[in-house]
Coordinates of C-alpha atoms in Angstrom, one line a residue:
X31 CA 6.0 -16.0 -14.5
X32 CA 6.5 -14.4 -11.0
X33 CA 4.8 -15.1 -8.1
X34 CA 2.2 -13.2 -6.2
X35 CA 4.7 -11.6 -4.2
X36 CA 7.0 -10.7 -6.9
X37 CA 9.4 -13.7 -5.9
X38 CA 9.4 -16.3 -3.8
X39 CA 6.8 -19.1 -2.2
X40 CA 3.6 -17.6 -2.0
X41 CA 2.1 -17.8 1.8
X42 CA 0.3 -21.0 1.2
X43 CA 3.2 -23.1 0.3
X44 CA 5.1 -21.3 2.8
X45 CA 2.6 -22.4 5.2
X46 CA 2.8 -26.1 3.9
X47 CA 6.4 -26.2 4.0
X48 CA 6.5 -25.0 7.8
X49 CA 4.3 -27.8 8.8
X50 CA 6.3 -30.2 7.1
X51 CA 9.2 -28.5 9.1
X52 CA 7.4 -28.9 12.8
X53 CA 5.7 -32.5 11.8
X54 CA 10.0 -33.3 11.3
X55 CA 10.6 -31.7 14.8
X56 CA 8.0 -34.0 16.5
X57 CA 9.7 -37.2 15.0
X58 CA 13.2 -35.7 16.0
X59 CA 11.9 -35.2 19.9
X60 CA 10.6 -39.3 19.4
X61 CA 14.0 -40.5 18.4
X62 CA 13.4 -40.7 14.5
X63 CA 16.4 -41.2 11.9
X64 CA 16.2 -38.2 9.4
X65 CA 15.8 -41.2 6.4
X66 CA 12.4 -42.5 8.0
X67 CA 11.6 -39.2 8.6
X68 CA 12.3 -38.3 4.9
X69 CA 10.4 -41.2 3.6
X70 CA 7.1 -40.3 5.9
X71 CA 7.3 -36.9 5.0
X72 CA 8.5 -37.8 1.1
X73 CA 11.1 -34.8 1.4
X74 CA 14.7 -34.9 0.5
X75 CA 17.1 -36.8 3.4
X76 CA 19.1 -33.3 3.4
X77 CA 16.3 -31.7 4.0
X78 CA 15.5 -33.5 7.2
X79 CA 19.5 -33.7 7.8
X80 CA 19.3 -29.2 8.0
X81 CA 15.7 -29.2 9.5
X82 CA 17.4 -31.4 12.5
X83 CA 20.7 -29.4 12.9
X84 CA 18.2 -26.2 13.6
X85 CA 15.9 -27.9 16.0
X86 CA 19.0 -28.9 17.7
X87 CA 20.4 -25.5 17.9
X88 CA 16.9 -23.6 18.6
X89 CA 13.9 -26.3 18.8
X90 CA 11.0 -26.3 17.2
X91 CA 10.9 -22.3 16.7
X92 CA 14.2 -22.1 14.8
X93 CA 12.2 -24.5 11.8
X94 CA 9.3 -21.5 11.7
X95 CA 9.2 -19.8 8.0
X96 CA 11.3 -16.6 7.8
X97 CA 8.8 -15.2 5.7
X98 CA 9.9 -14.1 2.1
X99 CA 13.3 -13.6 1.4
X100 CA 13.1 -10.2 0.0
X101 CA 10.7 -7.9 -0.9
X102 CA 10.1 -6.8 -4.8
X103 CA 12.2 -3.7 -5.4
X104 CA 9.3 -2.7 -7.9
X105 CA 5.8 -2.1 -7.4
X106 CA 3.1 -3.8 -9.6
X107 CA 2.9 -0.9 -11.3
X108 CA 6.7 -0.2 -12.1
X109 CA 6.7 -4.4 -13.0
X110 CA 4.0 -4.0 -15.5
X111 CA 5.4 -0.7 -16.9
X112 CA 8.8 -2.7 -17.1
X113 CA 7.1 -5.8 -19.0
X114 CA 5.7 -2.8 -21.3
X115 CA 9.0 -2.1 -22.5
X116 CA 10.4 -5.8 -22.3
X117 CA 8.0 -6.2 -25.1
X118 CA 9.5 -3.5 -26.9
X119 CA 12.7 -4.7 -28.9
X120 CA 16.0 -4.4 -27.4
X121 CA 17.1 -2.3 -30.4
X122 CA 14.3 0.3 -29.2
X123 CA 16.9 0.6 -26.1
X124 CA 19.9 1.0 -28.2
X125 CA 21.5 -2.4 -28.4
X126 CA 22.5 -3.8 -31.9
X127 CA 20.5 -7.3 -31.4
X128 CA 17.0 -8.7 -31.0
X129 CA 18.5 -10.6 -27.8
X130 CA 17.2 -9.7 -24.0
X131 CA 20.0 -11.1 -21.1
X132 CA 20.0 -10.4 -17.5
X133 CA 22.6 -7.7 -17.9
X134 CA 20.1 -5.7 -20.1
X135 CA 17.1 -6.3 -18.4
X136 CA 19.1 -4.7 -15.5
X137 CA 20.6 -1.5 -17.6
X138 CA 16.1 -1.1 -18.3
X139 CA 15.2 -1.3 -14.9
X140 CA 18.3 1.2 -13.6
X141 CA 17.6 3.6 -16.6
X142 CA 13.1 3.5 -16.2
X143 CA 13.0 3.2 -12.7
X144 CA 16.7 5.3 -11.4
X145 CA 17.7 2.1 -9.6
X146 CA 21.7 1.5 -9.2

């Protein structure tokens, strides 16, 4: 199942996460250890431990979400034109077996949609 953006958070829990992020950055400007802070926030120490090396290095905007990592290469379109012939067997794309691996998924998308 892919998320609404093809990949990725969707903007919701991005949002959540950032707040989690700058409610870490107030505790770090109070004095906090990164385990209390972990505990509060019920995140991971190492977490906390990364948040707090970027607010040291760029305050509280260096913890603001990125936005999505990378765009889909595909449009919904070209993805549900892809599943389309996911569905099909792998034999009706020339290999020998019934079985679908990254590598072949990859070979469908370069050969459908002329993608290197």
């Amino acid at each position: 199942m892919r998320y609404p953006q093809g990949g990725g958070l969707t903007a919701e829990r991005q949002q959540f996460r950032e707040e989690l992020r700058l409610k870490a950055a107030e505790r770090f400007a109070q004095g906090e250890a990164s385990s209390v802070i972990a505990k509060a926030l019920r995140v991971n120490v190492r977490s906390v431990q990364r948040w707090r090396q970027k607010w040291e290095q760029g305050g509280p905007r260096a913890l603001r979400s990125q936005g999505p990592a990378s765009l889909p290469r595909l449009s919904q379109e070209q993805f549900a034109q892809l599943e389309a012939e996911l569905a099909k067997a792998p034999t009706a794309h020339g290999w020998e077996d019934q079985r679908w691996t990254l590598a072949r998924i990859k070979t469908v998308i370069g050969r459908r949609f002329h993608m290197a």
